[in-house]
Amino acid sequence: MSTYFQYPTPEVQEELRKIAQAIVAPGKGILAADESTGTMGKRLQDIGVENTEENRRKYRQMLFSTDPAVSENISGVILFHETLYQKADDGTPLVSLLEKRGIIPGIKVDKGVVPLFGSEDECTTQGLDDLAQRCAQYKKDGCHFAKWRCVLKIGRNTPSYQAIMENANVLARYASICQSQRIVPIVEPEVLPDGEHDLDRAQKVTEVVLAAVYKALNDHHVYLEGTLLKPNMVTAGQSCKKTYTPMDIGRATVTALLRTVPAAVPGVTFLSGGQSEEEASVNLNAINTVDLKRPWALTFSYGRALQASVLRAWGGKPENEPAGQQELLKRAKANGQASQGKYVAGSVTGVGAEAGLFVANHAY
Amino acid sequence: MNESLLQTNFVNQKMSTHFSYPDTKLQELLKKTAEAIVAPGKGILAVDESNEGIGKLLAGVGLENTEDNRRRYRQLLFTSDDVLSENISAVILFDETVYQKTDGGVPFIELLKSKNIIPGIKVDRDVVPLYLSEDEVTTQGLDDLAQRCAEYKKQGCQFAKWRCPLKIGDHTPSPQAIHDTAQVLARYASICQSQGVVPIVEPDVLLDGDHDIVRTQKVTEVVLAAVYKSLNDHHVFLEGTLLKPNMVTPGQGCLTRSAPEEIAEATVTALLRGVPAAVPGIAFLSGGQSEEEATVNLDAINKVQKKKPWTLTFSYGRALQASVWKTWAGKDENVKKAQAELIKRAKANGLASLGKYDAGTIATAAGDSSNYSRNHKY
């Protein structure tokens, strides 16, 4: 616990702070389009489309050419490495489609999970090697924020001290390196929804994990005002027999955050986990209406919960691209409203809105 | 599996995700009490000076350090006009005072309650050295703390306070001191809550030294992060606690002074980075600041344009009593005038806690005198 360290220079502080605040501007959130090649393959397979580089390019091109009105509710997009260097049909980089819409490009920089030897099936996330150089390059290529996902699972004896410490530390190293290259780190310590545990246990685990994360960020002198948090909402396990209302989820989630996330953090952008599009909107809305203090923006960073209907409507067919884009616009608007506590449940339906999107032991 | 590995695994289970929250009724009691202490426009009067500490003050007005003189002084404070409770929500007492009465035989605690002022109690047992450290200390008092809290609660105390000082030097505060401070504060807080008593957690980064305001801010941030991690490890119910920190100011001996706005900016930034918003209120200690300084700085803190998700108020000892002592001078005929000074200073700080104080508008007898003393002993 050193009390001798530097703050970033005022210029770097301002740059990071401005980017973070723009991402969580009122009514806006993030489209997480950073599915790895393998994961994108599963999505495409579900709609009968082959997993080729061209198909992945066409899919992301469709997303990013959506009517500019989409930027009323989408402030940033998280990209996968491949996508950053892909081009539209007319040769312009896909990333410039975003820039033209005033949408901030971001980049997934972790290199996936690896097992913690000796643990009960727990993992950490790798990708720190050469991260500074990679970030410098990504910044040059137009990315202003990054994302790194760590995964923790609730079981009888997990998450263990080892897993919590290791993941908190790796997130802090990642965040520190990003900031050294003027990239805003989105810190994602995901506590998976897998399991039979109830809401109470989920809340406790989330509190302990977040406390460890923020202690590690402090130890590594991460400038909190220039970061964002991407946590799970606090929900019962997927196989829990007890049912809870959105308000229960809202209350448990905000309570956990109030106990652990310093108000210096400008915003919290929830992951959707296995929630359906509608669930993810309704729960985000509850989070924004529950009767508790909310000293940070509370918005979305959704992947599946913004794209399920898009994929279904598109089905891989060029003639369906406008329909796919319409689905994105609709769902972005719904979540924009939810981030303001103004979403009316059921008011926005999509072709895949109700379908549960839970995948056991989900790996991106 | 070999023994020492088993030991290590057990010891390393620090971050358990298996624990209980306090039951709902206890949560509500702790929360209500904490919130009442930091009600709008109000703060805490700290009169928990140890006998040694108050002895110096009595000597200053030519009085012997006897139990009765200590009683007479506290009586002066507690028999002030009821209007005092518009700005004083609570009082921190020293052990002896809990059992004392007015001249007319009314127990002080009863008197305070009748004025709607919440009694609280200092429960730490002063500092002891950390062996082999560079003159650093920890605070003792955990032994039998649960029973002591239960007894104080029976007597009418609803909250407690425990102070850990940390000193800024070339190599201090050391990780050892920070860690121990955080641990001991968390154990104290946990024990208090088990007995239905709200813990005020006081990690005091001392004014002593010639370091600048930036260093104070860094130290304060590191200390607060360690304290709140430790509170989390010990499952302390944050909504039922209060924090009593130092403001972030330059060291007493630093040649570059800071304006109140700078102090406010640095203080609130440090708190935003280290104190979860679940904590209902933060009641600053005054350290060695003069009465007026302490008021003006609190006011600036409440005026600064930053997020402020907790109440920001005062828990002042010296900065509420300096003028009282000066005016009383140990004489019965000065009691009313001395009480008036207390009421004035309480009002000034009440206004400051709302960001409504105009510097210099409330003048008290010792308003501008520094209350600093090196290695101050309470």
Short mmCIF file of N, CA, C and O in Angstrom, two decimals, chain A residues 261-336:
data_model
loop_
_atom_site.label_atom_id
_atom_site.label_comp_id
_atom_site.label_asym_id
_atom_site.label_seq_id
_atom_site.Cartn_x
_atom_site.Cartn_y
_atom_site.Cartn_z
N VAL A 261 -19.01 0.33 -5.03
CA VAL A 261 -18.49 1.06 -6.20
C VAL A 261 -18.40 2.55 -5.85
O VAL A 261 -19.42 3.20 -5.68
N PRO A 262 -17.17 3.07 -5.76
CA PRO A 262 -17.03 4.48 -5.40
C PRO A 262 -17.77 5.39 -6.39
O PRO A 262 -17.79 5.10 -7.59
N ALA A 263 -18.33 6.46 -5.87
CA ALA A 263 -19.09 7.37 -6.73
C ALA A 263 -18.21 8.11 -7.72
O ALA A 263 -18.71 8.78 -8.62
N ALA A 264 -16.89 7.99 -7.56
CA ALA A 264 -15.98 8.60 -8.54
C ALA A 264 -16.14 7.94 -9.91
O ALA A 264 -15.82 8.54 -10.94
N VAL A 265 -16.60 6.70 -9.94
CA VAL A 265 -16.83 6.00 -11.20
C VAL A 265 -18.04 6.66 -11.88
O VAL A 265 -19.09 6.76 -11.27
N PRO A 266 -17.88 7.13 -13.14
CA PRO A 266 -19.00 7.88 -13.74
C PRO A 266 -20.20 7.01 -14.11
O PRO A 266 -21.33 7.51 -14.09
N GLY A 267 -19.96 5.75 -14.46
CA GLY A 267 -21.11 4.97 -14.90
C GLY A 267 -20.91 3.48 -14.81
O GLY A 267 -19.79 2.95 -14.83
N VAL A 268 -22.05 2.81 -14.71
CA VAL A 268 -22.10 1.35 -14.64
C VAL A 268 -22.90 0.88 -15.84
O VAL A 268 -24.04 1.33 -16.04
N THR A 269 -22.30 0.03 -16.68
CA THR A 269 -22.98 -0.44 -17.90
C THR A 269 -23.16 -1.94 -17.76
O THR A 269 -22.24 -2.72 -17.96
N PHE A 270 -24.37 -2.35 -17.42
CA PHE A 270 -24.62 -3.76 -17.10
C PHE A 270 -24.47 -4.69 -18.29
O PHE A 270 -24.84 -4.35 -19.41
N LEU A 271 -23.99 -5.88 -18.02
CA LEU A 271 -24.02 -6.94 -19.01
C LEU A 271 -25.40 -7.59 -18.92
O LEU A 271 -26.09 -7.48 -17.89
N SER A 272 -25.82 -8.25 -20.00
CA SER A 272 -27.16 -8.83 -19.97
C SER A 272 -27.14 -10.30 -19.57
O SER A 272 -28.18 -10.85 -19.19
N GLY A 273 -25.97 -10.94 -19.59
CA GLY A 273 -25.89 -12.35 -19.19
C GLY A 273 -26.83 -13.16 -20.07
O GLY A 273 -26.87 -12.98 -21.26
N GLY A 274 -27.62 -14.04 -19.44
CA GLY A 274 -28.50 -14.87 -20.26
C GLY A 274 -29.91 -14.33 -20.36
O GLY A 274 -30.83 -15.02 -20.79
N GLN A 275 -30.09 -13.05 -19.97
CA GLN A 275 -31.45 -12.51 -19.97
C GLN A 275 -31.97 -12.31 -21.38
O GLN A 275 -31.21 -12.02 -22.30
N SER A 276 -33.27 -12.43 -21.55
CA SER A 276 -33.88 -12.12 -22.84
C SER A 276 -33.83 -10.62 -23.05
O SER A 276 -33.57 -9.86 -22.12
N GLU A 277 -34.11 -10.18 -24.29
CA GLU A 277 -34.10 -8.75 -24.58
C GLU A 277 -35.05 -8.01 -23.65
O GLU A 277 -34.70 -6.97 -23.07
N GLU A 278 -36.25 -8.54 -23.50
CA GLU A 278 -37.25 -7.85 -22.68
C GLU A 278 -36.85 -7.83 -21.20
O GLU A 278 -36.93 -6.80 -20.55
N GLU A 279 -36.41 -8.95 -20.69
CA GLU A 279 -35.96 -9.02 -19.29
C GLU A 279 -34.88 -7.98 -19.04
O GLU A 279 -34.91 -7.27 -18.03
N ALA A 280 -33.90 -7.93 -19.95
CA ALA A 280 -32.77 -7.02 -19.76
C ALA A 280 -33.23 -5.57 -19.72
O ALA A 280 -32.68 -4.76 -18.98
N SER A 281 -34.25 -5.24 -20.50
CA SER A 281 -34.78 -3.86 -20.48
C SER A 281 -35.57 -3.60 -19.21
O SER A 281 -35.43 -2.57 -18.57
N VAL A 282 -36.43 -4.55 -18.88
CA VAL A 282 -37.28 -4.38 -17.70
C VAL A 282 -36.43 -4.29 -16.42
O VAL A 282 -36.69 -3.47 -15.54
N ASN A 283 -35.41 -5.13 -16.33
CA ASN A 283 -34.56 -5.09 -15.14
C ASN A 283 -33.74 -3.80 -15.07
O ASN A 283 -33.58 -3.21 -14.00
N LEU A 284 -33.25 -3.34 -16.20
CA LEU A 284 -32.50 -2.08 -16.22
C LEU A 284 -33.42 -0.94 -15.79
O LEU A 284 -33.03 -0.03 -15.06
N ASN A 285 -34.66 -1.01 -16.23
CA ASN A 285 -35.62 0.01 -15.83
C ASN A 285 -35.86 -0.02 -14.31
O ASN A 285 -35.88 1.04 -13.66
N ALA A 286 -36.01 -1.21 -13.76
CA ALA A 286 -36.21 -1.34 -12.30
C ALA A 286 -35.02 -0.77 -11.55
O ALA A 286 -35.16 -0.06 -10.56
N ILE A 287 -33.83 -1.04 -12.06
CA ILE A 287 -32.61 -0.52 -11.44
C ILE A 287 -32.64 1.00 -11.40
O ILE A 287 -32.18 1.63 -10.44
N ASN A 288 -33.22 1.60 -12.43
CA ASN A 288 -33.27 3.05 -12.50
C ASN A 288 -34.48 3.67 -11.83
O ASN A 288 -34.60 4.90 -11.79
N THR A 289 -35.38 2.83 -11.29
CA THR A 289 -36.54 3.40 -10.59
C THR A 289 -36.57 3.02 -9.11
O THR A 289 -37.33 3.62 -8.36
N VAL A 290 -35.74 2.08 -8.70
CA VAL A 290 -35.80 1.66 -7.30
C VAL A 290 -35.44 2.84 -6.39
O VAL A 290 -34.67 3.72 -6.75
N ASP A 291 -36.01 2.85 -5.20
CA ASP A 291 -35.91 4.00 -4.31
C ASP A 291 -34.60 3.99 -3.48
O ASP A 291 -34.60 3.77 -2.28
N LEU A 292 -33.49 4.20 -4.17
CA LEU A 292 -32.16 4.20 -3.53
C LEU A 292 -31.29 5.25 -4.20
O LEU A 292 -31.57 5.65 -5.33
N LYS A 293 -30.21 5.66 -3.53
CA LYS A 293 -29.27 6.61 -4.14
C LYS A 293 -28.67 6.00 -5.41
O LYS A 293 -28.40 4.80 -5.45
N ARG A 294 -28.42 6.85 -6.42
CA ARG A 294 -27.78 6.36 -7.65
C ARG A 294 -26.73 7.38 -8.09
O ARG A 294 -26.98 8.18 -8.99
N PRO A 295 -25.55 7.35 -7.49
CA PRO A 295 -24.55 8.38 -7.81
C PRO A 295 -23.73 8.10 -9.07
O PRO A 295 -22.72 8.77 -9.30
N TRP A 296 -24.09 7.11 -9.88
CA TRP A 296 -23.43 6.87 -11.16
C TRP A 296 -24.53 6.64 -12.19
O TRP A 296 -25.65 6.26 -11.85
N ALA A 297 -24.21 6.85 -13.45
CA ALA A 297 -25.16 6.50 -14.50
C ALA A 297 -25.33 4.98 -14.44
O ALA A 297 -24.37 4.25 -14.14
N LEU A 298 -26.54 4.49 -14.71
CA LEU A 298 -26.79 3.04 -14.71
C LEU A 298 -27.41 2.69 -16.04
O LEU A 298 -28.58 2.97 -16.29
N THR A 299 -26.60 2.13 -16.93
CA THR A 299 -27.07 1.89 -18.28
C THR A 299 -26.65 0.51 -18.76
O THR A 299 -26.34 -0.37 -17.97
N PHE A 300 -26.67 0.31 -20.07
CA PHE A 300 -26.50 -1.03 -20.61
C PHE A 300 -25.23 -1.15 -21.44
O PHE A 300 -24.75 -0.20 -22.04
N SER A 301 -24.71 -2.37 -21.46
CA SER A 301 -23.69 -2.75 -22.43
C SER A 301 -24.11 -4.14 -22.85
O SER A 301 -23.67 -5.15 -22.29
N TYR A 302 -25.03 -4.19 -23.80
CA TYR A 302 -25.66 -5.46 -24.14
C TYR A 302 -25.16 -6.03 -25.44
O TYR A 302 -24.96 -5.32 -26.43
N GLY A 303 -24.99 -7.33 -25.45
CA GLY A 303 -24.63 -8.04 -26.67
C GLY A 303 -25.86 -8.78 -27.16
O GLY A 303 -26.61 -8.31 -28.01
N ARG A 304 -26.08 -9.92 -26.51
CA ARG A 304 -27.23 -10.75 -26.91
C ARG A 304 -28.55 -10.00 -26.76
O ARG A 304 -29.43 -10.10 -27.61
N ALA A 305 -28.67 -9.22 -25.69
CA ALA A 305 -29.96 -8.58 -25.45
C ALA A 305 -30.23 -7.40 -26.37
O ALA A 305 -31.28 -6.77 -26.28
N LEU A 306 -29.30 -7.08 -27.25
CA LEU A 306 -29.56 -6.06 -28.27
C LEU A 306 -29.61 -6.68 -29.65
O LEU A 306 -30.02 -6.03 -30.61
N GLN A 307 -29.14 -7.93 -29.78
CA GLN A 307 -28.97 -8.48 -31.12
C GLN A 307 -29.82 -9.71 -31.44
O GLN A 307 -29.85 -10.16 -32.58
N ALA A 308 -30.50 -10.28 -30.46
CA ALA A 308 -31.26 -11.51 -30.70
C ALA A 308 -32.28 -11.31 -31.82
O ALA A 308 -32.35 -12.10 -32.77
N SER A 309 -33.05 -10.24 -31.72
CA SER A 309 -34.07 -9.99 -32.75
C SER A 309 -33.45 -9.57 -34.07
O SER A 309 -33.98 -9.89 -35.14
N VAL A 310 -32.35 -8.85 -33.98
CA VAL A 310 -31.64 -8.43 -35.19
C VAL A 310 -31.26 -9.67 -36.02
O VAL A 310 -31.53 -9.74 -37.21
N LEU A 311 -30.65 -10.62 -35.33
CA LEU A 311 -30.19 -11.83 -36.03
C LEU A 311 -31.36 -12.60 -36.62
O LEU A 311 -31.30 -13.05 -37.78
N ARG A 312 -32.42 -12.71 -35.83
CA ARG A 312 -33.58 -13.46 -36.30
C ARG A 312 -34.22 -12.79 -37.51
O ARG A 312 -34.58 -13.43 -38.49
N ALA A 313 -34.33 -11.47 -37.47
CA ALA A 313 -34.97 -10.74 -38.57
C ALA A 313 -34.11 -10.78 -39.83
O ALA A 313 -34.60 -10.87 -40.95
N TRP A 314 -32.82 -10.72 -39.66
CA TRP A 314 -31.88 -10.70 -40.80
C TRP A 314 -31.78 -12.06 -41.46
O TRP A 314 -31.88 -12.18 -42.70
N GLY A 315 -31.56 -13.09 -40.63
CA GLY A 315 -31.44 -14.45 -41.16
C GLY A 315 -30.37 -14.61 -42.22
O GLY A 315 -30.36 -15.58 -42.96
N GLY A 316 -29.46 -13.68 -42.34
CA GLY A 316 -28.37 -13.81 -43.32
C GLY A 316 -28.74 -13.31 -44.70
O GLY A 316 -27.93 -13.37 -45.63
N LYS A 317 -29.94 -12.80 -44.90
CA LYS A 317 -30.38 -12.40 -46.24
C LYS A 317 -30.28 -10.89 -46.44
O LYS A 317 -30.83 -10.12 -45.68
N PRO A 318 -29.61 -10.48 -47.54
CA PRO A 318 -29.43 -9.06 -47.81
C PRO A 318 -30.75 -8.27 -47.82
O PRO A 318 -30.81 -7.15 -47.34
N GLU A 319 -31.81 -8.90 -48.37
CA GLU A 319 -33.08 -8.18 -48.45
C GLU A 319 -33.69 -7.93 -47.08
O GLU A 319 -34.59 -7.10 -46.92
N ASN A 320 -33.18 -8.64 -46.07
CA ASN A 320 -33.70 -8.46 -44.71
C ASN A 320 -32.89 -7.48 -43.88
O ASN A 320 -33.16 -7.29 -42.71
N GLU A 321 -31.86 -6.89 -44.50
CA GLU A 321 -31.02 -5.98 -43.71
C GLU A 321 -31.79 -4.83 -43.08
O GLU A 321 -31.64 -4.57 -41.88
N PRO A 322 -32.67 -4.16 -43.83
CA PRO A 322 -33.43 -3.07 -43.20
C PRO A 322 -34.24 -3.56 -42.00
O PRO A 322 -34.32 -2.88 -40.97
N ALA A 323 -34.82 -4.76 -42.11
CA ALA A 323 -35.60 -5.31 -41.00
C ALA A 323 -34.71 -5.53 -39.79
O ALA A 323 -35.08 -5.24 -38.64
N GLY A 324 -33.51 -6.06 -40.04
CA GLY A 324 -32.55 -6.28 -38.95
C GLY A 324 -32.19 -4.98 -38.26
O GLY A 324 -32.17 -4.88 -37.03
N GLN A 325 -31.95 -3.95 -39.09
CA GLN A 325 -31.57 -2.66 -38.53
C GLN A 325 -32.72 -2.05 -37.73
O GLN A 325 -32.50 -1.41 -36.68
N GLN A 326 -33.94 -2.26 -38.18
CA GLN A 326 -35.11 -1.78 -37.45
C GLN A 326 -35.16 -2.39 -36.05
O GLN A 326 -35.47 -1.71 -35.07
N GLU A 327 -34.86 -3.69 -35.98
CA GLU A 327 -34.87 -4.37 -34.68
C GLU A 327 -33.85 -3.73 -33.75
O GLU A 327 -34.09 -3.55 -32.56
N LEU A 328 -32.69 -3.40 -34.30
CA LEU A 328 -31.65 -2.77 -33.47
C LEU A 328 -32.13 -1.42 -32.96
O LEU A 328 -32.00 -1.10 -31.77
N LEU A 329 -32.68 -0.63 -33.86
CA LEU A 329 -33.19 0.69 -33.47
C LEU A 329 -34.20 0.58 -32.34
O LEU A 329 -34.15 1.31 -31.36
N LYS A 330 -35.12 -0.36 -32.51
CA LYS A 330 -36.18 -0.54 -31.51
C LYS A 330 -35.60 -0.92 -30.16
O LYS A 330 -35.97 -0.36 -29.12
N ARG A 331 -34.71 -1.91 -30.16
CA ARG A 331 -34.19 -2.40 -28.89
C ARG A 331 -33.28 -1.37 -28.23
O ARG A 331 -33.27 -1.23 -26.99
N ALA A 332 -32.53 -0.62 -29.05
CA ALA A 332 -31.67 0.44 -28.50
C ALA A 332 -32.53 1.49 -27.83
O ALA A 332 -32.20 1.99 -26.74
N LYS A 333 -33.63 1.82 -28.47
CA LYS A 333 -34.53 2.83 -27.90
C LYS A 333 -35.11 2.32 -26.58
O LYS A 333 -35.17 3.06 -25.60
N ALA A 334 -35.56 1.07 -26.57
CA ALA A 334 -36.13 0.50 -25.34
C ALA A 334 -35.13 0.61 -24.19
O ALA A 334 -35.47 1.01 -23.08
N ASN A 335 -33.88 0.24 -24.46
CA ASN A 335 -32.88 0.28 -23.40
C ASN A 335 -32.47 1.69 -23.04
O ASN A 335 -32.15 1.97 -21.88
N GLY A 336 -32.50 2.60 -24.03
CA GLY A 336 -32.26 4.00 -23.72
C GLY A 336 -33.31 4.50 -22.74
O GLY A 336 -33.02 5.21 -21.78
#
